[in-house]
Coordinates of C-alpha atoms and ligand atoms in Angstrom, one line a residue:
M8 CA 101.4 76.4 88.6
D9 CA 102.1 78.7 92.2
T10 CA 98.5 80.8 92.2
S11 CA 99.7 81.9 95.4
Q12 CA 101.5 84.2 93.9
L13 CA 98.3 85.5 91.8
A14 CA 96.1 86.2 94.4
K15 CA 95.1 89.9 93.5
F16 CA 96.4 90.2 90.7
Y17 CA 94.5 92.7 89.2
K18 CA 95.9 95.1 91.9
K19 CA 99.3 94.8 91.3
S20 CA 100.7 97.2 89.0
H21 CA 102.3 96.5 85.5
L22 CA 105.7 95.4 87.0
E23 CA 104.5 93.6 89.8
K24 CA 101.8 91.6 87.6
I25 CA 104.9 90.7 85.1
N26 CA 107.3 89.8 87.7
A27 CA 103.6 87.6 89.9
L28 CA 103.6 85.9 86.1
E29 CA 107.0 84.6 86.1
A30 CA 107.3 83.8 89.8
A31 CA 104.1 81.3 89.5
G32 CA 105.7 79.7 86.5
V33 CA 103.6 81.2 83.8
I34 CA 106.2 82.4 82.2
N35 CA 109.8 81.9 81.5
A36 CA 112.3 84.6 82.5
E37 CA 113.2 85.4 78.6
D38 CA 109.3 86.0 78.8
A39 CA 109.0 88.1 81.4
E40 CA 112.1 90.3 80.2
N41 CA 110.9 90.7 77.6
L42 CA 107.7 91.9 78.4
R43 CA 109.6 93.9 80.6
R44 CA 111.1 95.3 78.4
D45 CA 107.7 95.8 75.7
Q46 CA 108.9 93.5 73.3
L47 CA 105.9 91.6 72.1
D48 CA 105.5 92.9 68.4
L49 CA 106.3 92.1 65.5
S50 CA 109.7 93.3 63.7
K51 CA 109.0 95.8 60.4
E52 CA 110.8 92.8 58.3
T53 CA 107.7 89.9 59.8
G54 CA 105.5 92.0 60.0
D55 CA 106.9 92.7 56.4
H56 CA 106.5 89.4 55.1
M57 CA 103.0 88.5 56.6
I58 CA 100.6 90.6 54.0
E59 CA 100.6 93.3 51.5
N60 CA 101.9 97.2 51.5
Y61 CA 102.4 96.7 54.6
L62 CA 103.3 99.7 56.4
A63 CA 103.1 99.3 60.3
N64 CA 102.3 97.0 63.5
Y65 CA 98.2 98.4 64.9
S66 CA 98.6 96.8 68.4
L67 CA 96.1 96.0 70.2
P68 CA 96.1 95.3 74.2
F69 CA 96.8 91.9 75.8
G70 CA 96.4 91.3 78.8
V71 CA 95.7 87.9 81.0
A72 CA 92.3 87.2 82.3
M73 CA 92.5 84.8 85.8
N74 CA 91.3 82.1 87.8
F75 CA 90.1 79.8 85.2
I76 CA 90.4 75.9 86.2
I77 CA 89.5 73.9 83.0
D78 CA 89.2 69.8 83.4
E79 CA 90.5 70.5 87.2
Q80 CA 93.8 72.3 86.2
E81 CA 94.6 75.6 86.4
M82 CA 94.7 77.8 84.0
V83 CA 96.2 81.2 83.4
V84 CA 94.2 82.6 79.9
P85 CA 95.9 85.0 77.5
M86 CA 93.8 87.6 76.3
A87 CA 94.0 90.8 72.6
I88 CA 91.3 92.6 72.8
E89 CA 90.2 96.3 73.2
E90 CA 87.7 96.7 75.1
P91 CA 87.4 97.3 78.7
S92 CA 85.7 95.3 81.0
V93 CA 86.3 91.7 78.9
I94 CA 88.8 90.3 81.5
A95 CA 87.1 91.2 84.6
A96 CA 85.0 90.0 83.0
A97 CA 86.4 87.1 82.5
S98 CA 88.2 86.7 85.5
F99 CA 85.0 87.3 88.2
A100 CA 82.8 84.6 86.4
A101 CA 86.1 82.0 86.6
K102 CA 86.4 82.1 90.0
I103 CA 82.8 82.1 90.9
I104 CA 82.6 79.1 88.3
A105 CA 86.3 77.8 90.5
S106 CA 85.2 78.0 92.9
S107 CA 82.5 75.4 92.2
G108 CA 84.7 72.6 90.2
G109 CA 85.5 74.7 87.2
F110 CA 84.9 73.5 83.6
T111 CA 84.4 70.3 82.6
T112 CA 85.2 69.7 78.7
A113 CA 84.2 67.7 75.7
V114 CA 85.9 67.4 72.6
S115 CA 85.2 66.2 69.1
D116 CA 87.5 64.8 67.0
R117 CA 89.0 67.4 65.3
L118 CA 88.3 66.5 61.2
M119 CA 87.8 70.2 59.1
I120 CA 85.5 69.5 55.7
G121 CA 86.1 70.9 52.2
Q122 CA 84.8 70.9 49.3
V123 CA 84.9 70.7 45.2
T124 CA 81.6 72.0 44.0
L125 CA 81.0 71.4 40.3
K126 CA 78.5 72.6 37.6
G127 CA 77.9 71.7 34.4
I128 CA 77.1 68.2 35.3
D129 CA 73.6 66.0 33.4
D130 CA 72.7 64.1 35.3
L131 CA 73.6 64.3 38.9
P132 CA 72.8 61.6 41.0
A133 CA 74.3 58.9 38.5
A134 CA 77.2 61.8 39.6
A135 CA 77.3 61.7 43.2
E136 CA 76.8 57.6 42.7
T137 CA 80.3 57.7 40.3
V138 CA 81.8 59.8 43.0
L139 CA 80.4 57.6 46.1
S140 CA 81.7 54.3 43.6
H141 CA 85.4 55.8 43.7
K142 CA 85.6 57.0 47.8
E143 CA 88.8 55.6 47.5
A144 CA 90.5 56.6 45.3
I145 CA 89.5 60.0 45.6
L146 CA 90.4 59.9 49.5
S147 CA 93.9 58.3 48.3
R148 CA 94.5 61.6 45.4
A149 CA 93.6 63.4 47.8
N150 CA 96.2 62.4 50.6
E151 CA 98.9 62.0 48.0
A152 CA 97.9 66.6 47.4
H153 CA 99.9 66.0 50.5
P154 CA 101.8 63.6 51.6
S155 CA 103.2 65.2 55.9
I156 CA 99.8 65.6 57.2
V157 CA 99.2 61.6 56.3
K158 CA 103.0 61.2 58.1
R159 CA 101.4 63.1 61.0
G160 CA 98.2 60.9 61.2
G161 CA 95.9 62.6 60.0
G162 CA 94.7 63.7 56.0
A163 CA 91.6 63.2 54.2
K164 CA 89.4 60.7 56.0
N165 CA 85.4 60.3 54.9
M166 CA 83.7 61.7 51.4
D167 CA 80.7 62.2 50.7
V168 CA 78.4 64.2 48.6
R169 CA 75.6 66.7 48.1
L170 CA 73.5 68.0 45.7
L171 CA 72.3 71.8 45.8
S172 CA 70.1 74.0 43.6
E173 CA 70.4 77.1 42.1
D174 CA 68.1 78.3 44.1
D175 CA 65.5 77.1 47.1
S176 CA 64.3 74.7 44.4
D177 CA 64.4 71.2 45.4
S178 CA 65.7 70.7 41.7
P179 CA 69.6 70.2 41.8
T180 CA 72.4 71.9 39.9
F181 CA 75.7 71.3 41.5
L182 CA 76.7 68.3 42.6
S183 CA 79.0 69.1 46.2
V184 CA 82.3 67.0 46.7
H185 CA 83.2 66.9 50.5
L186 CA 86.1 65.7 52.1
H187 CA 86.9 65.2 55.9
V188 CA 90.5 65.7 56.7
D189 CA 92.3 65.5 59.8
T190 CA 94.4 68.5 60.4
K191 CA 96.1 67.5 63.6
E192 CA 97.4 70.6 65.0
A193 CA 97.1 73.0 62.3
M194 CA 94.2 74.8 62.0
G195 CA 94.6 73.5 58.4
A196 CA 92.9 75.9 55.5
N197 CA 95.7 76.0 53.6
I198 CA 96.2 71.8 53.9
I199 CA 92.1 71.2 52.8
N200 CA 92.8 73.6 49.6
T201 CA 95.9 71.8 48.1
L202 CA 93.4 68.4 49.1
M203 CA 90.8 70.4 47.0
E204 CA 93.0 71.4 44.6
G205 CA 94.7 68.1 44.5
I206 CA 91.7 66.5 44.0
A207 CA 89.6 68.4 41.9
P208 CA 90.5 67.0 38.3
Y209 CA 89.6 64.1 39.1
I210 CA 86.9 64.6 40.3
E211 CA 85.5 66.5 37.2
E212 CA 87.4 63.0 34.6
L213 CA 84.5 61.1 37.2
T214 CA 81.6 63.6 36.8
R215 CA 82.3 65.2 33.5
G216 CA 81.9 68.3 35.0
T217 CA 83.1 71.6 36.1
A218 CA 84.9 72.1 39.2
L219 CA 83.6 76.0 40.4
L220 CA 84.9 75.9 43.8
R221 CA 88.0 73.6 45.1
I222 CA 88.4 75.1 49.1
L223 CA 87.8 74.4 52.6
S224 CA 84.3 74.7 54.2
N225 CA 84.6 77.2 58.0
Y226 CA 81.0 75.7 58.6
S227 CA 83.3 73.3 61.1
T228 CA 80.7 71.0 62.2
E229 CA 82.8 68.1 62.5
C230 CA 84.9 70.0 64.2
L231 CA 83.4 70.9 67.8
A232 CA 84.0 71.6 71.8
T233 CA 81.9 71.9 74.6
S234 CA 82.3 73.3 77.8
T235 CA 79.7 72.8 81.0
C236 CA 79.8 73.9 84.8
T237 CA 77.5 73.5 87.4
I238 CA 77.3 76.5 90.2
P239 CA 75.1 76.1 93.4
V240 CA 72.6 78.9 94.4
S241 CA 74.9 80.2 97.1
K242 CA 76.9 81.2 94.7
L243 CA 74.7 82.8 92.8
S244 CA 72.9 86.1 94.9
T245 CA 73.5 89.8 95.0
P246 CA 73.3 92.4 97.3
Q247 CA 69.8 92.9 95.1
F248 CA 68.9 89.5 94.5
S249 CA 68.7 85.9 96.2
G250 CA 70.8 83.0 94.7
D251 CA 67.4 81.4 93.8
V252 CA 66.0 84.5 92.4
V253 CA 69.4 85.5 89.9
R254 CA 69.2 81.6 88.3
D255 CA 65.9 81.8 87.5
R256 CA 66.4 84.9 85.6
I257 CA 69.7 83.6 84.1
I258 CA 68.0 80.9 82.5
E259 CA 65.2 83.3 81.9
A260 CA 67.1 85.6 79.3
T261 CA 68.9 83.0 77.7
Q262 CA 65.0 81.6 76.6
I263 CA 64.4 84.9 75.4
A264 CA 68.1 84.9 73.3
T265 CA 67.2 81.4 72.1
V266 CA 63.7 82.2 70.7
D267 CA 64.1 86.1 69.5
P268 CA 67.9 86.5 67.7
Y269 CA 67.3 90.5 68.5
R270 CA 68.2 89.3 71.3
A271 CA 70.4 86.3 70.5
V272 CA 73.0 88.0 68.4
T273 CA 73.4 89.9 71.5
H274 CA 74.0 87.6 73.5
N275 CA 76.0 85.6 71.0
K276 CA 78.3 88.6 70.6
G277 CA 79.6 88.7 74.4
I278 CA 81.0 85.2 74.6
M279 CA 82.2 85.9 71.5
N280 CA 84.4 88.5 73.0
G281 CA 85.8 86.2 74.9
V282 CA 86.7 83.3 72.2
D283 CA 87.3 86.2 69.8
A284 CA 89.8 87.5 72.2
V285 CA 91.5 84.5 73.3
V286 CA 91.7 82.9 69.2
V287 CA 93.5 86.5 68.3
A288 CA 95.7 86.4 71.5
T289 CA 96.5 83.1 70.1
G290 CA 97.5 84.1 66.8
N291 CA 94.8 82.4 65.2
D292 CA 92.1 83.0 61.8
W293 CA 89.8 84.9 64.6
R294 CA 87.0 85.3 61.0
A295 CA 87.0 82.0 59.7
V296 CA 85.9 81.2 64.4
E297 CA 83.3 83.9 63.8
A298 CA 81.8 82.5 60.7
G299 CA 81.0 79.5 61.8
V300 CA 80.2 80.3 65.0
H301 CA 77.4 82.5 64.4
A302 CA 76.4 79.6 61.2
Y303 CA 76.1 76.9 64.0
A304 CA 74.6 79.4 66.0
S305 CA 71.6 78.9 62.9
R306 CA 71.7 75.3 63.0
S307 CA 67.9 74.7 63.2
G308 CA 67.3 77.5 60.5
Q309 CA 66.6 80.3 63.1
Y310 CA 69.5 82.0 65.1
R311 CA 69.6 81.4 68.1
S312 CA 71.6 81.7 72.2
L313 CA 74.9 79.5 71.8
T314 CA 75.0 78.5 75.4
K315 CA 72.3 77.1 77.6
W316 CA 71.4 77.2 81.2
T317 CA 68.7 75.1 82.9
K318 CA 69.0 74.1 86.9
N319 CA 69.6 70.4 87.9
E320 CA 68.1 68.8 90.6
A321 CA 69.8 70.0 93.7
G322 CA 69.2 73.2 92.1
D323 CA 71.9 74.4 90.6
L324 CA 72.5 76.6 87.8
V325 CA 73.5 74.9 84.3
G326 CA 75.4 76.4 81.7
T327 CA 76.4 74.9 78.5
L328 CA 78.3 75.7 75.7
T329 CA 79.8 73.7 72.0
L330 CA 81.0 75.7 69.7
P331 CA 83.2 75.6 66.0
L332 CA 86.1 76.0 66.8
P333 CA 88.5 75.5 63.3
I334 CA 91.8 76.7 65.9
G335 CA 95.6 75.4 65.6
T336 CA 98.7 75.4 67.4
V337 CA 100.8 75.3 64.2
G338 CA 100.8 77.0 61.1
G339 CA 99.7 80.5 60.3
S340 CA 101.2 83.0 62.0
I341 CA 100.9 81.2 65.4
G342 CA 104.8 80.9 65.0
I343 CA 105.4 83.5 63.2
H344 CA 104.1 86.3 65.7
P345 CA 106.2 87.2 69.2
G346 CA 102.8 87.7 70.7
A347 CA 101.7 84.2 69.8
K348 CA 104.0 82.6 71.0
L349 CA 103.8 84.2 74.1
A350 CA 100.4 83.4 73.8
H351 CA 100.5 80.1 73.8
A352 CA 103.6 79.3 76.7
I353 CA 101.1 81.1 79.0
L354 CA 98.8 78.6 78.4
G355 CA 101.6 75.5 79.1
H356 CA 102.0 74.9 75.4
P357 CA 98.4 73.1 74.4
T358 CA 97.3 71.1 71.8
A359 CA 94.9 71.7 69.6
K360 CA 91.9 69.3 71.4
Q361 CA 93.4 71.4 74.4
L362 CA 93.0 75.0 73.5
E363 CA 89.1 75.1 72.3
S364 CA 88.8 73.2 75.6
V365 CA 89.7 76.9 77.2
L366 CA 88.3 78.2 73.9
A367 CA 84.9 77.3 74.3
S368 CA 85.7 77.8 78.7
V369 CA 86.0 80.9 78.1
G370 CA 83.1 81.8 76.3
L371 CA 80.9 80.3 78.8
A372 CA 82.9 82.5 81.4
Q373 CA 81.6 85.9 79.6
N374 CA 78.5 84.7 78.7
F375 CA 78.0 84.1 82.6
A376 CA 79.1 87.2 83.7
A377 CA 77.4 89.7 81.0
V378 CA 74.3 87.9 81.7
R379 CA 74.3 87.7 85.0
A380 CA 75.1 91.7 85.2
L381 CA 72.0 92.3 82.6
V382 CA 69.2 90.4 84.7
T383 CA 70.5 92.3 87.8
E384 CA 72.6 94.8 87.8
G385 CA 72.9 95.7 85.0
I386 CA 75.5 96.3 82.7
Q387 CA 76.5 99.7 82.5
K388 CA 78.3 99.9 86.1
G389 CA 80.8 97.4 85.4
H390 CA 81.2 98.5 82.1
M391 CA 80.9 101.9 83.0
G392 CA 83.3 102.2 85.8
L393 CA 86.6 100.5 83.3
H394 CA 85.5 102.2 80.0
A395 CA 85.5 105.5 82.3
R396 CA 89.9 105.8 81.7
S397 CA 89.7 105.6 77.7
L398 CA 87.4 108.2 78.6
A399 CA 89.7 110.5 80.0
I400 CA 92.7 109.4 77.5
S401 CA 90.3 109.8 74.4
A402 CA 89.8 113.6 76.9
G403 CA 93.1 114.0 76.7
A404 CA 94.4 113.4 80.3
K405 CA 98.3 111.8 80.6
G406 CA 99.2 110.1 83.5
E407 CA 98.1 110.1 86.6
Q408 CA 95.8 112.1 85.7
V409 CA 93.7 109.0 83.8
Q410 CA 92.8 107.5 87.1
R411 CA 91.8 111.2 88.6
V412 CA 89.6 112.0 85.8
A413 CA 88.0 108.2 85.4
D414 CA 86.8 108.4 89.4
R415 CA 85.5 111.3 89.3
L416 CA 83.9 110.2 85.4
K417 CA 82.1 107.5 87.6
E418 CA 80.8 110.1 90.1
A419 CA 79.1 111.7 87.0
P420 CA 75.7 112.2 86.0
H421 CA 76.7 111.8 82.4
K422 CA 79.4 109.4 81.8
N423 CA 81.2 110.9 78.5
L424 CA 83.7 112.6 76.6
A425 CA 82.3 116.0 77.3
A426 CA 81.9 115.2 80.9
A427 CA 85.1 113.7 80.4
K428 CA 87.0 117.1 78.6
D429 CA 85.3 119.2 81.8
I430 CA 86.5 117.2 84.4
L431 CA 90.0 117.2 83.5
N432 CA 90.0 121.1 82.6
N433 CA 89.1 121.8 86.7
L434 CA 91.9 118.8 87.6
D435 CA 93.3 121.0 90.1
K436 CA 91.1 124.0 90.3
Ligands
NDP501 P1 99.9 76.2 56.9 O1 99.6 76.8 55.2 O2 101.0 77.3 57.8 O3 99.9 74.2 56.7 C1 100.2 74.6 58.5 C2 101.2 73.5 58.2 O4 101.9 73.3 59.5 C3 101.4 71.7 57.6 O5 101.8 72.9 56.2 C4 102.7 71.4 58.3 O6 104.1 71.5 57.9 C5 103.0 72.0 60.1 N1 102.4 71.3 60.7 C6 103.6 71.0 61.4 N2 103.4 70.7 63.0 C7 102.5 69.6 62.6 C8 101.2 69.1 63.6 N3 102.0 68.5 64.3 N4 100.1 69.1 62.9 C9 99.9 69.1 61.4 N5 99.8 70.4 61.0 C10 101.9 70.7 61.7 O7 98.4 76.8 57.7 P2 97.3 76.0 58.1 O8 96.5 75.1 56.7 O9 96.9 75.7 59.3 O10 96.7 77.2 57.3 C11 95.8 78.2 58.3 C12 95.8 79.7 58.0 O11 95.5 80.0 56.4 C13 95.5 80.3 58.2 O12 97.0 81.7 58.6 C14 94.1 81.3 58.1 O13 94.0 82.6 57.4 C15 94.6 80.2 56.2 N6 94.0 80.5 55.2 C16 91.7 81.1 55.8 C17 91.6 80.3 55.5 C18 90.1 79.8 55.2 O14 89.4 80.0 56.8 N7 88.8 80.4 54.6 C19 91.7 80.3 53.3 C20 93.2 80.1 53.2 C21 93.7 80.6 54.5 P3 104.0 69.8 57.4 O15 103.4 70.7 55.6 O16 105.9 69.3 57.9 O17 103.1 68.8 57.1

């Protein structure tokens, strides 16, 4: 990638941005031409095949976050999101972090979990023992249910059992059989559901119970990605505060988000601003990622911050984020949606593990930007500056009026729709 083409990207016009991405080698000539012609949408025919009662496409703005260095590789990160300031914040944070070496990531094996949960078993401990003693037979029946994933080197790799009570008591009611499945490049929901439906009759036979549920778990605790960054205090100072004060404030703010769920939810929402935008852009199932991430934030029994910010011996700020990331680079709508295809191309056609590294790094960048702003100048200055354009459009501004209204709105005491309408009405007076 020739990053010199991408300098001051945000200052370029729409056409210049597309040209720069092409010149830098981030997108090819065909993708550049499609972008120039505004051709990123699904065809009606494809949309009609994708969902039921299809009427039209519902668009989201698609853009790119800049300045990311992840595991020593420069990356341009595609995002689909309606909220202003997320891309700016990610790019800002990534620039500071890049200047101190970028993000380092570690990705676990990609094992997804499937569950067959049975009811009506008289002797649950004995049934659990029977299932465990038939582990190899169950694994091979699971793999026979989806031979193509086995040919790709994946498939059911392990199994365990859990006894579940119908309430919070200690006395169990249900038996849950877990398969740990390597779904390779796919997120794997459909693959796993096929496996679980495939083994359920055999497990019913073994336990004399009834399989009530046969589906993947979206709590993918064996598909984790961690991103880390180290930022010297010299990169943290603001006009108001010295670097070590900003570092300590970021650490303290994260301590609050670790103990207080009211703060933790907002703290983690900020992380997901970036993560979801990339998950959506790459055609992945954001509901699955969201559900798993928030369960993971509660794994201690209390909902807590997903990031950790500490200082090392040199006094640098060190950030870490671990997320469960059940995403794929194939399957679902990834190969169908033109926007998702472009997003994968912008990322250089990453493997699922590489995409996990990007997602964890984007989440960490987003969190750094948000917490840094919160503990220094406050979040509204940057956010409302960018939100002003949305307010101008809502007020009815068109073309060059949008920026003019937004510029005046930034100076107004109240930055709201009424103020934007007022400015628009008086624009040329
Ligand atoms: P698919 O059903 O599309 O399956 C992925 C397919 O990709 C496989 O069947 C496989 O084909 C093919 N493939 C090609 N190359 C590879 C490779 N290198 N590694 C792995 N597979 C490869 O998608 P998923 O099973 O991933 O399921 C994801 C979809 O399921 C999403 O759309 C999600 O929204 C949805 N879903 C989610 C649920 C949930 O989260 N609770 C529940 C139900 C559905 P082949 O057969 O040739 O191996």
